Short mmCIF file of C-alpha atoms in Angstrom, two decimals:
data_model
loop_
_atom_site.label_atom_id
_atom_site.label_comp_id
_atom_site.label_asym_id
_atom_site.label_seq_id
_atom_site.Cartn_x
_atom_site.Cartn_y
_atom_site.Cartn_z
CA MET A 1 74.24 69.36 -38.30
CA ASN A 2 70.97 70.19 -36.51
CA LEU A 3 70.74 68.24 -33.25
CA ASP A 4 67.10 69.24 -32.78
CA ALA A 5 66.26 67.09 -35.82
CA PHE A 6 67.53 64.06 -33.89
CA THR A 7 64.57 64.40 -31.50
CA ARG A 8 62.27 63.43 -34.40
CA THR A 9 64.24 60.39 -35.58
CA SER A 10 66.04 57.37 -34.22
CA GLY A 11 69.17 55.55 -35.30
CA GLU A 12 69.09 52.23 -37.13
CA TRP A 13 70.37 50.48 -34.00
CA LEU A 14 67.13 51.31 -32.12
CA ARG A 15 64.77 49.87 -34.71
CA GLY A 16 64.94 46.24 -33.59
CA ILE A 17 65.48 44.98 -37.13
CA GLY A 18 68.77 43.10 -36.78
CA PRO A 19 69.34 39.38 -36.07
CA ASP A 20 68.30 38.19 -32.59
CA SER A 21 67.08 41.69 -31.75
CA ASP A 22 64.68 40.33 -29.11
CA ILE A 23 67.79 39.81 -26.94
CA VAL A 24 70.51 41.83 -28.68
CA MET A 25 69.77 45.56 -28.76
CA SER A 26 72.91 46.41 -30.76
CA SER A 27 76.38 45.40 -31.88
CA ARG A 28 79.31 47.78 -31.95
CA ILE A 29 82.95 47.76 -33.00
CA ARG A 30 85.37 50.55 -32.11
CA LEU A 31 88.92 51.13 -33.31
CA ALA A 32 91.49 53.33 -31.53
CA ARG A 33 93.95 55.06 -33.84
CA ASN A 34 96.60 57.78 -33.47
CA LEU A 35 98.40 59.94 -36.00
CA ALA A 36 102.14 59.34 -36.22
CA GLN A 37 103.14 63.02 -36.42
CA PHE A 38 101.41 64.11 -33.20
CA PRO A 39 101.95 63.24 -29.50
CA PHE A 40 99.23 61.31 -27.66
CA ILE A 41 96.24 63.37 -26.54
CA ASN A 42 97.38 63.70 -22.91
CA ARG A 43 100.63 65.31 -24.15
CA CYS A 44 98.93 67.66 -26.64
CA THR A 45 98.62 71.40 -26.16
CA GLU A 46 95.37 73.12 -27.10
CA SER A 47 97.09 74.33 -30.26
CA THR A 48 98.07 70.77 -31.23
CA LEU A 49 94.54 69.53 -30.58
CA GLY A 50 93.36 72.25 -32.93
CA GLU A 51 95.81 71.11 -35.62
CA ILE A 52 94.55 67.52 -35.38
CA GLU A 53 90.92 68.63 -35.53
CA GLN A 54 91.51 70.91 -38.50
CA LEU A 55 93.40 68.16 -40.32
CA MET A 56 90.75 65.48 -39.78
CA ARG A 57 87.55 67.46 -40.34
CA PRO A 58 87.81 67.74 -44.17
CA ILE A 59 89.17 64.20 -44.49
CA ILE A 60 86.20 62.74 -42.58
CA THR A 61 83.57 64.67 -44.53
CA SER A 62 85.07 63.74 -47.90
CA LEU A 63 85.70 60.01 -47.43
CA PRO A 64 84.79 58.23 -50.70
CA MET A 65 81.98 56.07 -49.32
CA ASP A 66 78.37 55.50 -50.33
CA VAL A 67 77.39 57.05 -47.01
CA LYS A 68 78.51 60.63 -46.44
CA LEU A 69 79.46 61.87 -42.99
CA SER A 70 78.56 65.20 -41.44
CA TYR A 71 80.87 66.79 -38.88
CA LEU A 72 79.81 68.03 -35.46
CA ASP A 73 82.05 70.40 -33.49
CA VAL A 74 81.72 68.92 -29.98
CA ASN A 75 83.77 71.68 -28.39
CA SER A 76 81.19 74.31 -29.39
CA LEU A 77 78.24 72.40 -27.89
CA GLY A 78 76.67 73.22 -24.53
CA ASN A 79 76.46 70.66 -21.72
CA LEU A 80 72.91 69.62 -22.65
CA ASP A 81 73.75 68.92 -26.30
CA ARG A 82 76.87 66.98 -25.37
CA GLN A 83 74.88 64.85 -22.93
CA PHE A 84 72.24 64.35 -25.61
CA ILE A 85 74.68 62.76 -28.07
CA VAL A 86 76.17 60.63 -25.28
CA GLU A 87 72.69 59.25 -24.54
CA ARG A 88 72.34 58.65 -28.25
CA GLN A 89 75.53 56.51 -28.14
CA LEU A 90 77.12 58.81 -30.75
CA ILE A 91 80.08 59.81 -28.56
CA SER A 92 81.56 58.52 -25.32
CA ARG A 93 81.21 60.22 -21.93
CA GLU A 94 84.96 60.84 -22.01
CA HIS A 95 84.67 62.68 -25.32
CA SER A 96 81.82 64.78 -23.94
CA GLU A 97 83.72 65.75 -20.80
CA ARG A 98 87.07 66.58 -22.39
CA SER A 99 88.08 70.16 -23.13
CA GLY A 100 89.62 71.71 -26.20
CA PRO A 101 89.08 71.23 -29.93
CA ARG A 102 87.30 67.96 -30.68
CA GLY A 103 84.51 66.71 -32.91
CA VAL A 104 82.74 63.74 -34.42
CA GLY A 105 81.81 62.64 -37.93
CA LEU A 106 78.37 61.01 -38.17
CA ASP A 107 76.15 59.47 -40.83
CA SER A 108 72.40 60.08 -41.00
CA GLU A 109 71.52 56.54 -39.86
CA GLU A 110 73.73 56.92 -36.75
CA ASN A 111 75.60 53.75 -37.67
CA ILE A 112 79.00 55.41 -38.10
CA GLY A 113 80.91 57.71 -35.79
CA ILE A 114 84.49 59.00 -35.98
CA MET A 115 85.48 60.81 -32.80
CA VAL A 116 88.40 63.23 -33.10
CA ASN A 117 90.52 63.96 -30.00
CA GLU A 118 88.91 61.52 -27.60
CA GLU A 119 91.38 59.43 -25.53
CA ASP A 120 93.14 58.80 -28.85
CA HIS A 121 93.37 61.06 -31.88
CA LEU A 122 90.70 58.94 -33.60
CA ARG A 123 88.03 56.60 -32.27
CA LEU A 124 86.12 54.91 -35.08
CA GLN A 125 82.74 53.41 -34.23
CA VAL A 126 80.18 51.37 -36.13
CA LEU A 127 76.90 50.53 -34.41
CA ARG A 128 74.12 48.30 -35.79
CA SER A 129 70.84 46.76 -34.70
CA GLY A 130 70.86 43.19 -33.39
CA PHE A 131 73.67 40.65 -33.49
CA SER A 132 75.50 42.09 -36.51
CA LEU A 133 79.22 41.99 -35.80
CA ASN A 134 80.18 40.92 -39.32
CA GLU A 135 78.38 43.93 -40.81
CA CYS A 136 80.03 46.21 -38.23
CA TRP A 137 83.46 44.86 -39.09
CA ASP A 138 83.00 45.15 -42.86
CA THR A 139 82.03 48.82 -42.51
CA ILE A 140 84.64 49.86 -39.96
CA ASN A 141 87.42 48.02 -41.80
CA GLN A 142 86.53 49.94 -44.97
CA ILE A 143 86.57 53.27 -43.10
CA ASP A 144 89.89 52.42 -41.43
CA ASP A 145 91.46 51.60 -44.80
CA LEU A 146 90.15 54.83 -46.36
CA LEU A 147 91.51 56.92 -43.50
CA GLU A 148 94.88 55.20 -43.71
CA GLN A 149 95.15 56.34 -47.32
CA GLU A 150 94.97 59.95 -46.05
CA VAL A 151 96.98 59.86 -42.81
CA THR A 152 99.86 57.89 -41.29
CA TYR A 153 98.91 55.92 -38.20
CA ALA A 154 101.22 55.42 -35.21
CA PHE A 155 102.17 51.76 -35.74
CA SER A 156 104.86 49.42 -34.47
CA GLU A 157 105.90 46.24 -36.28
CA GLU A 158 106.34 44.64 -32.85
CA PHE A 159 103.28 45.90 -30.99
CA GLY A 160 100.78 46.94 -33.68
CA TYR A 161 98.71 50.13 -33.44
CA LEU A 162 99.99 52.41 -30.67
CA THR A 163 97.38 53.86 -28.32
CA ALA A 164 97.23 56.20 -25.34
CA CYS A 165 96.08 53.39 -23.04
CA PRO A 166 98.28 50.26 -23.04
CA THR A 167 95.21 47.99 -22.88
CA ASN A 168 94.29 49.07 -26.43
CA VAL A 169 97.71 48.53 -28.01
CA GLY A 170 97.79 45.96 -30.81
CA THR A 171 94.61 45.86 -32.85
CA GLY A 172 93.05 48.78 -30.96
CA ILE A 173 89.72 47.02 -31.36
CA ARG A 174 86.81 46.92 -28.91
CA VAL A 175 84.05 44.50 -29.90
CA SER A 176 80.82 44.78 -27.91
CA VAL A 177 77.27 43.51 -27.92
CA MET A 178 74.40 45.06 -25.93
CA LEU A 179 72.17 42.34 -24.47
CA HIS A 180 68.78 42.64 -22.79
CA LEU A 181 68.69 39.92 -20.10
CA PRO A 182 65.65 40.48 -17.84
CA ALA A 183 64.82 36.79 -17.31
CA LEU A 184 68.36 36.01 -16.13
CA VAL A 185 68.12 38.97 -13.73
CA ILE A 186 64.70 37.87 -12.40
CA THR A 187 65.96 34.33 -11.70
CA LYS A 188 69.36 35.57 -10.45
CA GLU A 189 71.08 33.40 -13.06
CA ILE A 190 72.88 36.51 -14.32
CA GLN A 191 75.70 35.96 -11.79
CA LYS A 192 76.58 32.67 -13.49
CA VAL A 193 76.93 34.55 -16.77
CA PHE A 194 79.19 37.18 -15.16
CA GLN A 195 81.43 34.51 -13.64
CA ALA A 196 81.72 32.58 -16.91
CA LEU A 197 82.60 35.73 -18.87
CA GLN A 198 85.20 36.78 -16.31
CA LYS A 199 86.99 33.45 -16.74
CA ILE A 200 87.44 34.06 -20.47
CA ASN A 201 88.56 37.70 -20.10
CA LEU A 202 85.39 39.34 -21.38
CA ALA A 203 84.15 42.53 -19.71
CA VAL A 204 80.57 43.24 -18.62
CA ARG A 205 79.46 46.88 -18.49
CA GLY A 206 76.28 48.92 -18.40
CA LEU A 207 74.29 50.74 -21.06
CA TYR A 208 76.90 53.48 -21.54
CA GLY A 209 80.02 51.35 -21.42
CA GLU A 210 82.98 51.64 -19.09
CA GLY A 211 82.12 53.01 -15.66
CA SER A 212 78.35 52.89 -16.21
CA GLN A 213 75.81 50.91 -14.22
CA ALA A 214 73.46 48.32 -15.71
CA MET A 215 70.08 49.94 -16.35
CA GLY A 216 66.96 48.28 -17.67
CA ASP A 217 68.67 44.87 -17.49
CA PHE A 218 71.02 45.83 -20.36
CA TYR A 219 74.55 44.47 -20.28
CA GLN A 220 77.38 45.26 -22.67
CA ILE A 221 79.72 42.32 -23.31
CA SER A 222 83.12 43.20 -24.80
CA ASN A 223 86.70 41.99 -25.21
CA GLN A 224 89.37 43.17 -22.79
CA VAL A 225 92.44 41.96 -24.70
CA THR A 226 93.57 43.72 -27.90
CA LEU A 227 97.16 42.49 -28.20
CA GLY A 228 98.32 39.10 -29.50
CA GLN A 229 95.22 38.24 -31.52
CA THR A 230 93.93 39.42 -34.88
CA GLU A 231 90.79 41.52 -35.22
CA GLN A 232 88.93 38.52 -36.65
CA GLN A 233 89.98 36.28 -33.76
CA LEU A 234 88.70 38.85 -31.24
CA ILE A 235 85.41 39.23 -33.12
CA ASP A 236 85.05 35.45 -33.31
CA SER A 237 85.60 35.11 -29.56
CA ILE A 238 82.55 37.32 -28.96
CA LYS A 239 80.58 35.58 -31.71
CA GLU A 240 81.18 32.22 -30.02
CA VAL A 241 80.01 33.34 -26.59
CA VAL A 242 77.00 35.58 -27.29
CA PRO A 243 74.77 32.88 -28.90
CA ASN A 244 75.09 30.85 -25.69
CA ILE A 245 73.88 33.82 -23.63
CA ILE A 246 71.03 34.43 -26.08
CA SER A 247 69.95 30.78 -25.80
CA TYR A 248 70.24 30.90 -22.01
CA GLU A 249 68.01 34.01 -21.77
CA ARG A 250 65.43 32.47 -24.13
CA ARG A 251 65.33 29.21 -22.18
CA VAL A 252 64.79 31.05 -18.91
CA ARG A 253 62.07 33.23 -20.47
CA ASN A 254 60.30 30.13 -21.74
CA SER A 255 60.59 28.48 -18.32
CA LEU A 256 59.07 31.56 -16.66
CA ILE A 257 56.17 31.44 -19.12
CA LYS A 258 55.67 27.70 -18.66
CA GLU A 259 55.92 27.68 -14.87
CA ASN A 260 54.11 30.91 -14.03
CA ARG A 261 52.56 32.52 -17.11
CA GLN A 262 49.94 34.31 -15.03
CA GLY A 263 52.53 35.79 -12.66
CA LEU A 264 54.79 36.93 -15.49
CA HIS A 265 51.86 38.36 -17.44
CA ASP A 266 50.78 40.23 -14.31
CA GLN A 267 54.28 41.72 -13.83
CA VAL A 268 54.42 42.83 -17.48
CA SER A 269 50.86 44.22 -17.43
CA ARG A 270 51.47 46.19 -14.22
CA ALA A 271 54.62 47.70 -15.74
CA TYR A 272 52.71 48.61 -18.89
CA GLY A 273 49.88 50.08 -16.83
CA ILE A 274 52.17 52.32 -14.77
CA LEU A 275 54.00 53.58 -17.86
CA SER A 276 50.64 54.27 -19.56
CA THR A 277 49.14 56.29 -16.70
CA ALA A 278 51.90 57.72 -14.46
CA GLN A 279 51.89 61.48 -13.92
CA THR A 280 55.48 61.58 -12.67
CA ILE A 281 58.20 58.93 -12.92
CA SER A 282 61.95 58.71 -12.36
CA SER A 283 64.49 57.56 -14.94
CA GLU A 284 65.42 54.54 -12.83
CA GLU A 285 61.82 53.34 -12.45
CA THR A 286 61.19 53.93 -16.15
CA MET A 287 64.13 51.75 -17.16
CA HIS A 288 63.00 48.98 -14.81
CA LEU A 289 59.42 49.01 -16.09
CA LEU A 290 60.38 49.31 -19.75
CA SER A 291 62.58 46.24 -19.31
CA SER A 292 59.53 44.19 -18.29
CA VAL A 293 57.48 45.66 -21.13
CA ARG A 294 60.19 44.92 -23.71
CA MET A 295 60.31 41.30 -22.57
CA GLY A 296 56.50 41.17 -22.62
CA VAL A 297 56.34 42.46 -26.20
CA ASN A 298 58.88 39.87 -27.36
CA LEU A 299 56.98 37.07 -25.57
CA GLY A 300 53.63 38.10 -27.08
CA LEU A 301 52.19 39.18 -23.71
CA ILE A 302 51.67 42.75 -24.97
CA GLU A 303 50.23 43.43 -28.41
CA GLY A 304 50.17 46.58 -30.50
CA LEU A 305 53.40 48.10 -29.19
CA PRO A 306 56.28 47.88 -31.70
CA ILE A 307 59.64 46.86 -30.28
CA SER A 308 61.17 49.88 -32.01
CA ALA A 309 58.93 52.16 -29.93
CA VAL A 310 60.01 50.43 -26.71
CA ASN A 311 63.69 50.71 -27.69
CA GLU A 312 63.28 54.42 -28.40
CA MET A 313 61.55 54.99 -25.06
CA PHE A 314 64.66 53.74 -23.26
CA ILE A 315 66.68 56.53 -24.91
CA PHE A 316 64.11 59.32 -25.26
CA THR A 317 63.28 59.22 -21.53
CA GLN A 318 66.90 59.96 -20.60
CA PRO A 319 67.44 63.44 -19.07
CA ALA A 320 69.03 65.24 -22.01
CA HIS A 321 66.56 63.83 -24.53
CA LEU A 322 63.63 64.98 -22.39
CA GLN A 323 65.08 68.46 -22.08
CA LYS A 324 65.73 68.68 -25.83
CA LEU A 325 62.13 67.62 -26.46
CA GLN A 326 60.93 70.31 -24.04
CA GLY A 327 63.22 72.95 -25.54
CA GLY A 328 65.32 73.75 -22.48
CA GLU A 329 66.75 72.72 -19.14
CA LEU A 330 64.41 71.19 -16.56
CA GLU A 331 64.67 70.56 -12.82
CA SER A 332 64.53 66.93 -11.66
CA SER A 333 60.82 67.11 -10.71
CA GLU A 334 60.02 68.73 -14.06
CA ARG A 335 61.90 65.98 -15.89
CA ASN A 336 59.93 63.33 -14.01
CA ALA A 337 56.66 64.94 -15.09
CA ALA A 338 57.88 65.40 -18.68
CA ARG A 339 59.04 61.77 -18.77
CA ALA A 340 55.62 60.51 -17.66
CA ASN A 341 53.90 62.72 -20.22
CA TYR A 342 56.17 61.46 -23.01
CA LEU A 343 55.52 57.82 -22.05
CA ARG A 344 51.75 58.27 -21.89
CA GLN A 345 51.71 60.00 -25.27
CA ARG A 346 54.04 57.49 -26.94
CA ILE A 347 52.05 54.49 -25.74
CA SER A 348 48.76 56.16 -26.67
CA ASP A 349 50.08 56.90 -30.17
CA ALA A 350 51.16 53.26 -30.59
CA ASN A 351 47.73 52.01 -29.52
CA SER A 352 45.84 54.40 -31.79
CA SER A 353 47.89 53.40 -34.82
CA ASN A 354 46.80 49.76 -34.52
#
């Protein structure tokens, strides 16, 4: 698999084509699974990790699905390439930072990922554009069934699927939706959302999941409980809550337009202007300004800039993506200049194509 080719494409989840994609960037379902004949990862020797990786690699690449998976040896990658696929949401930070034999199976659309030797022996992931949890579940359930025909999972009749972390025991499922909520942040209504979610045991995280900070007004909503409920019940609990947050964000956006259209248009236009002309810009400022621009595009305040281009700019201006685009490692000041250059060029290209 040629990672350099990824700098010329984007995954399906960035294209803004799914349901409610003005608010919902992506939906994701992950499953944690372990193989019955091996100890948990934290008890594995390097030799055992190698056995697991060698066992799973051919199974993953030969799964009888319409979509074929390629296999990437994460252990052989340098720091920059590992960070690159973390930014791409293809592996977790934990998987990137681990040592020893490990890999990931990926499809060309970047919808499917099967991490080998992460916190658990297997972490299955399906990622899709917009509010698409049903589609995620259909795909990941099929993959899980196909894998279970080839290997024996660690499973208890009493507790369900056994996992390295007790919080994942049971279904081993993590259901999450990435929401863009700039209007709730502007009006400080976002705290009400956090409090309501906390009361019903849903977690709120940043763009890169557990341990990450919210950037660009993106918030990842996910279940915390995996034991005592079925997969469908846990998916339904997210499906019941997210539409309320989507409606809340839309109502607040409409109120901002109605009460102060000129002020909001000015904020969006200034953000667009800085991104179009800056000679140097930090990652943090870029995320903040792109958030305003993304809202402006969806509200019709900016024309000629596809939402897919804005979504891609969030990812392609991250440090590892910039360095891959430039062909090597860059100092912080060099990245800031390269980021500004990328933004100017991307926005110029979008304008010239209209």
